[in-house]
mmCIF file of C-alpha atoms in Angstrom:
data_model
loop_
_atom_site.group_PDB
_atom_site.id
_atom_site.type_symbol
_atom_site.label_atom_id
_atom_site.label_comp_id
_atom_site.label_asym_id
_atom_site.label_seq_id
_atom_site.Cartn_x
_atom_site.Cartn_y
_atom_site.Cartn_z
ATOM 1 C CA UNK A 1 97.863 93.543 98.750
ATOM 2 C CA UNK A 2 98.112 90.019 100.046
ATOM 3 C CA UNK A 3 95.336 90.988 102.981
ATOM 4 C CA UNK A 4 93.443 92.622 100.240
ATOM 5 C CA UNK A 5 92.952 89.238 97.996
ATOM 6 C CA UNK A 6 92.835 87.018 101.243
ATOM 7 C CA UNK A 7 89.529 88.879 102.238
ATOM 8 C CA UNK A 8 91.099 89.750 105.478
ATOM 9 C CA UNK A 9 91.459 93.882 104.286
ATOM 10 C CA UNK A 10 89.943 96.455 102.603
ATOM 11 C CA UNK A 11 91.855 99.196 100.892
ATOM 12 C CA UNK A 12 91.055 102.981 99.713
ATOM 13 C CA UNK A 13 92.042 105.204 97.333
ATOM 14 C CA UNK A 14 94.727 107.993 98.357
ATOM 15 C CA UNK A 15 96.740 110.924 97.059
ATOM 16 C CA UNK A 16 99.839 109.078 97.582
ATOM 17 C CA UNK A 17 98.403 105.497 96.189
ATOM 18 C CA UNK A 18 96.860 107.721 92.970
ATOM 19 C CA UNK A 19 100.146 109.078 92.389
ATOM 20 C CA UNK A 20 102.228 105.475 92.721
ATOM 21 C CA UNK A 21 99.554 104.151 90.555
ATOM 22 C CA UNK A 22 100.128 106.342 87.862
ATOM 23 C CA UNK A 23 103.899 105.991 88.535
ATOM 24 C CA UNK A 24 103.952 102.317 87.901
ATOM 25 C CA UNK A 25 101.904 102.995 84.714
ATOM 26 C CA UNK A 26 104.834 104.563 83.542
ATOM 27 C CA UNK A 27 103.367 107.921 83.996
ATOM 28 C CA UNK A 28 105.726 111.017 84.355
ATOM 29 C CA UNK A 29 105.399 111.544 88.049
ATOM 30 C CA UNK A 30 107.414 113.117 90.462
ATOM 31 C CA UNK A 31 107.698 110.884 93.435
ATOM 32 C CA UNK A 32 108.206 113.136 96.490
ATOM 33 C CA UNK A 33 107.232 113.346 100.547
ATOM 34 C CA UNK A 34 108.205 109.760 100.811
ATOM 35 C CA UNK A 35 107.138 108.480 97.807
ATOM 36 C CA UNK A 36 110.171 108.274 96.287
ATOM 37 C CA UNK A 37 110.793 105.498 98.229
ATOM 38 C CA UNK A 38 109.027 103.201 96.683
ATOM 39 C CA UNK A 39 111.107 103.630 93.670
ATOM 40 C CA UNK A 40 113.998 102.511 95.482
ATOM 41 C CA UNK A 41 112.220 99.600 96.884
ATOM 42 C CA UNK A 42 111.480 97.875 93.621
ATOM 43 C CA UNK A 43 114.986 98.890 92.844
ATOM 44 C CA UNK A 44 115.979 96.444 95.680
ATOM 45 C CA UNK A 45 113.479 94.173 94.860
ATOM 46 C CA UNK A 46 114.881 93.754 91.319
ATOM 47 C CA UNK A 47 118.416 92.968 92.448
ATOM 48 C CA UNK A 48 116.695 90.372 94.689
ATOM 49 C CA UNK A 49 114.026 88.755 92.616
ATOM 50 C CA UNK A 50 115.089 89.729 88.679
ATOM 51 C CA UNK A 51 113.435 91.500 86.264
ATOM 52 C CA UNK A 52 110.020 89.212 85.400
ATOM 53 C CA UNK A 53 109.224 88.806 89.355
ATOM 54 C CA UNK A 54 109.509 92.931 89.516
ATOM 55 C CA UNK A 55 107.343 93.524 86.471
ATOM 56 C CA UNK A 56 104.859 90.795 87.719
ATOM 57 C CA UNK A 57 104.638 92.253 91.243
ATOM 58 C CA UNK A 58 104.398 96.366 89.572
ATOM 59 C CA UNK A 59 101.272 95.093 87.870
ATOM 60 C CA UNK A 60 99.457 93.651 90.839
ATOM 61 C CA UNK A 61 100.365 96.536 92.720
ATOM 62 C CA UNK A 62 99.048 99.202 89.993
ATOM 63 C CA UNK A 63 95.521 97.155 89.166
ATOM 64 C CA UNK A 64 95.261 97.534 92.986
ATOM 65 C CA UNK A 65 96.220 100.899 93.334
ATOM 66 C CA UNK A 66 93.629 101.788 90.466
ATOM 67 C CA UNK A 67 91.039 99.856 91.609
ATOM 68 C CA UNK A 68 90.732 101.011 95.084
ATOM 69 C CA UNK A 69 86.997 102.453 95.727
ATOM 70 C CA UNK A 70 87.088 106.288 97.218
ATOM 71 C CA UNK A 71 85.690 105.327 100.075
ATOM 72 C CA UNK A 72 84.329 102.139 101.638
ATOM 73 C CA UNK A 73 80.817 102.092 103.492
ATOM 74 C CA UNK A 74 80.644 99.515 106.816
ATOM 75 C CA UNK A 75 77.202 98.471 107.273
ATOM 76 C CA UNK A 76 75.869 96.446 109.961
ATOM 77 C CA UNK A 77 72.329 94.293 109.802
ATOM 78 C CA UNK A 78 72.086 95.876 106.111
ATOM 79 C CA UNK A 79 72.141 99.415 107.876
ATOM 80 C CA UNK A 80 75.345 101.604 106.984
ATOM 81 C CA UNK A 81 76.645 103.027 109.890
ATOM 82 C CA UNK A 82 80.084 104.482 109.091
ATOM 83 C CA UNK A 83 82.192 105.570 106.115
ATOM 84 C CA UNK A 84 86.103 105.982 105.389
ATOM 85 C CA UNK A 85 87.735 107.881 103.418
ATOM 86 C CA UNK A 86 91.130 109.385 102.840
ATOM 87 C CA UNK A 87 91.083 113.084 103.185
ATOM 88 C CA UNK A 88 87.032 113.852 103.292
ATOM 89 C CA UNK A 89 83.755 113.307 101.397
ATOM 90 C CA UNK A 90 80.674 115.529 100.812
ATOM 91 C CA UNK A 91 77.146 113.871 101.995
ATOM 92 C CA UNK A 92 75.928 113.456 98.157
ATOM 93 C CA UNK A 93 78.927 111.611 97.207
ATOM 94 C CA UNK A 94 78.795 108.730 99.496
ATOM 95 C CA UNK A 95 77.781 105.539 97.626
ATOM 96 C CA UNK A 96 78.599 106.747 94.145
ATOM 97 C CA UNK A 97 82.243 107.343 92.080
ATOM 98 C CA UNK A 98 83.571 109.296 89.294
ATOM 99 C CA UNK A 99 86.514 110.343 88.727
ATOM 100 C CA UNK A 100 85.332 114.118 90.727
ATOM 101 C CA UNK A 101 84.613 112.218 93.819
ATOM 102 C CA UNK A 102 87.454 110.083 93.863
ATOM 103 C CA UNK A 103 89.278 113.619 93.251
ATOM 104 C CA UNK A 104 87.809 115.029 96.316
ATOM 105 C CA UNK A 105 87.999 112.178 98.346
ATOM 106 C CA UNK A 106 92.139 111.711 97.774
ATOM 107 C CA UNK A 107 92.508 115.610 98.580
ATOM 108 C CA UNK A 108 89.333 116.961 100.217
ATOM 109 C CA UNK A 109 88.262 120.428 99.712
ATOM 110 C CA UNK A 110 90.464 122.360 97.964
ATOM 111 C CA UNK A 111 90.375 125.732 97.545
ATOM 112 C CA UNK A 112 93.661 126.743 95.488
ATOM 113 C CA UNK A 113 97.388 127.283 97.160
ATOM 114 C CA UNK A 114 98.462 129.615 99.871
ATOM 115 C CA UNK A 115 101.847 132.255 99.117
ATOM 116 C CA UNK A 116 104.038 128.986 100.308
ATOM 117 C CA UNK A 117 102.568 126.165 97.906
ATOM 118 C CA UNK A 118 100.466 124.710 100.544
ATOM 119 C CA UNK A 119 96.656 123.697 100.017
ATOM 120 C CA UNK A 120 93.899 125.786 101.562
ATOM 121 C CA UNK A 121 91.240 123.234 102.983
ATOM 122 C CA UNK A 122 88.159 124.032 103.161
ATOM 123 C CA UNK A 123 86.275 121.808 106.530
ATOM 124 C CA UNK A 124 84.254 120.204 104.460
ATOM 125 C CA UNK A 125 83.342 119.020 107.684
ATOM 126 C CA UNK A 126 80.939 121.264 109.245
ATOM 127 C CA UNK A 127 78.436 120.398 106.167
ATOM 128 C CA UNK A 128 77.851 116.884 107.330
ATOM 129 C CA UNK A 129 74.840 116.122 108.717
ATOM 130 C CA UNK A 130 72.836 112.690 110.129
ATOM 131 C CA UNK A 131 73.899 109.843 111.582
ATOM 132 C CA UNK A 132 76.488 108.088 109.538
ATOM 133 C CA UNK A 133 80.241 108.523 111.086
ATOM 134 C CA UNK A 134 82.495 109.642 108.675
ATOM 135 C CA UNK A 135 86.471 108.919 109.450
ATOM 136 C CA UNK A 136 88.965 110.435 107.482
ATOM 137 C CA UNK A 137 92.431 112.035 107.625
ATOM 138 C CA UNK A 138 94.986 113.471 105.129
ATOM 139 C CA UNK A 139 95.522 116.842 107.161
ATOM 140 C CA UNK A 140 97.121 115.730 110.058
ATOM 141 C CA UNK A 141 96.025 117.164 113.836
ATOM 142 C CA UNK A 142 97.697 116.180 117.192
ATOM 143 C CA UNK A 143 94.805 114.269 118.891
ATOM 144 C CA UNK A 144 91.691 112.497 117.129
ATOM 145 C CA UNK A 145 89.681 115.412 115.929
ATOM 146 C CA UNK A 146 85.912 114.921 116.045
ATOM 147 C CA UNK A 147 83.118 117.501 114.693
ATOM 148 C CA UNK A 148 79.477 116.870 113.100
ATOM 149 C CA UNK A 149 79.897 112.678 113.461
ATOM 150 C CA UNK A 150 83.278 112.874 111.419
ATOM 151 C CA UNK A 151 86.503 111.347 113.279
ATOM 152 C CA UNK A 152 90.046 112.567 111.664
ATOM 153 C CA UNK A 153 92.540 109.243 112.675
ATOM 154 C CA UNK A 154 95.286 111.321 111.008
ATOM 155 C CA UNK A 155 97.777 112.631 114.071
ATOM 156 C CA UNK A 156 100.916 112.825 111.848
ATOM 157 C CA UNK A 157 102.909 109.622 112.022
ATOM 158 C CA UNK A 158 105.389 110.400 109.929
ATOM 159 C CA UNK A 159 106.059 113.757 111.414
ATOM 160 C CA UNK A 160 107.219 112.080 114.386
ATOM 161 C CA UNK A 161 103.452 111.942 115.867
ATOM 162 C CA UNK A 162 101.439 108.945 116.127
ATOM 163 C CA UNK A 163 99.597 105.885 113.935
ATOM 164 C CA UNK A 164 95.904 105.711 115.175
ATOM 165 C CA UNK A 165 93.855 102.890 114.745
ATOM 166 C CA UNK A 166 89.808 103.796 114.906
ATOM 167 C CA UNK A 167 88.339 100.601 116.343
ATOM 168 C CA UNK A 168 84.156 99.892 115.505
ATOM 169 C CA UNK A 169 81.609 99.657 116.523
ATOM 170 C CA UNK A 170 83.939 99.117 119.985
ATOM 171 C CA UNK A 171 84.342 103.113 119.504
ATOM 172 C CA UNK A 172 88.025 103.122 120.920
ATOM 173 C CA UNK A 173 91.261 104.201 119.395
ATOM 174 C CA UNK A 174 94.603 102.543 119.368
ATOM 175 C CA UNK A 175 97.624 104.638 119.218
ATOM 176 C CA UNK A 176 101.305 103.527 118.307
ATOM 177 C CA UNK A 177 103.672 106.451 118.881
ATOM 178 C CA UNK A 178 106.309 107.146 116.013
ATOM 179 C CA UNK A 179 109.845 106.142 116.349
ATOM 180 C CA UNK A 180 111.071 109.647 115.155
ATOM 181 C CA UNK A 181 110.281 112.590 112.324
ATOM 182 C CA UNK A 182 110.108 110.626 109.350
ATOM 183 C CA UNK A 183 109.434 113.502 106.936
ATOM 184 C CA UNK A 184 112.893 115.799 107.056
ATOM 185 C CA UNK A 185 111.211 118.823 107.858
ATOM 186 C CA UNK A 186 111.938 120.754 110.778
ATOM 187 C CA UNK A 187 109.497 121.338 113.844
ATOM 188 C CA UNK A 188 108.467 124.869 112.225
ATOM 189 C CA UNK A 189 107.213 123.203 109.115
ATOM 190 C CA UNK A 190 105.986 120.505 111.079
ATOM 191 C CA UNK A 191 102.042 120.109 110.232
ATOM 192 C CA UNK A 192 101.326 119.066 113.465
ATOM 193 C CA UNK A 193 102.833 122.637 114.927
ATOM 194 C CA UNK A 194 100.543 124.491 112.742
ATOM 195 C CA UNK A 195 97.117 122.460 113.323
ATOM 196 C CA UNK A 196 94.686 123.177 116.040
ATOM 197 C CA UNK A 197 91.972 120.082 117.053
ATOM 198 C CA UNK A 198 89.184 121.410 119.112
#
């Protein structure tokens, strides 16, 4: 937030922001795969820094959370060049937003729920077309994965993979390996065991 209002960031709308959003709205959410520890955070924070300071610093954080654009577009001598995103975005969205394509664009293409709860994605990948580099993530793979100008940076920190850092127009990536499996699931229902990059 602080980078954010210095000038110094830029931020995008996720699944997991959308949800804390609507969480600090006082919305009925259930904060799980992490999430919950936010809660627990402001908890701390309130013992620390009272009750006002909390409330003061809940409402920052939710106009931001609310605010955040569904994707950003870099440009470079007026040209735009690349686009990020959280989880994907379809050619005829980019440049516009409603609440659909900030929908798609926290969750990427859906296509309903396999026999174990989990999403079916559909690549919305292999649509793309031209020269505009999309990066993305949301459905973690084990290296960069790269198809039709679209980068995925997602390789699955917090299953005990790694944080990658997408560097333009320098075209490199920076990697900082996790510490350990942050996400208490085994190595079976580890997303990263399941994915395939090619």
């Amino acid at each position: 937030m602080k980078h954010v209002e210095a000038g110094l960031a830029y931020m995008i709308d996720s699944n997991h922001g959308w949800k804390i959003a609507r969480w600090l709205d006082g919305r009925n959410v259930q904060l799980r795969h992490g999430d919950e520890k936010v809660a627990e955070e402001f908890r701390l924070y309130e013992k620390e820094y009272g009750l006002q300071k909390t409330q003061d610093l809940k409402a920052k954080l939710k106009t931001l959370l609310l605010e955040a654009p569904s994707h950003y577009i870099v440009t470079e001598n007026g040209k735009e060049k690349l686009v990020c995103t959280h989880a994907g975005i379809k050619d005829e969205y980019i440049g516009k937003e409603n609440n659909k394509i900030k929908n798609f664009c926290r969750y990427g293409d859906v296509a309903g729920m396999d026999d174990k709860g989990k999403p079916i994605r559909r690549d919305w990948f292999e649509k793309h077309e031209g020269e505009l580099k999309i990066v993305w993530g949301h459905d973690p793979k084990p290296e960069p994965f790269m198809k039709n100008n679209t980068i995925n940076i997602d390789q699955g920190v917090v299953f005990g993979g790694k944080l990658t850092c997408y560097r333009y127009p320098e075209e490199q990536f920076v990697f900082v390996e996790a510490l350990k499996n942050h996400s208490g699931k085994n190595d079976l229902d580890n997303p990263l065991y399941r994915c395939k990059a090619d």
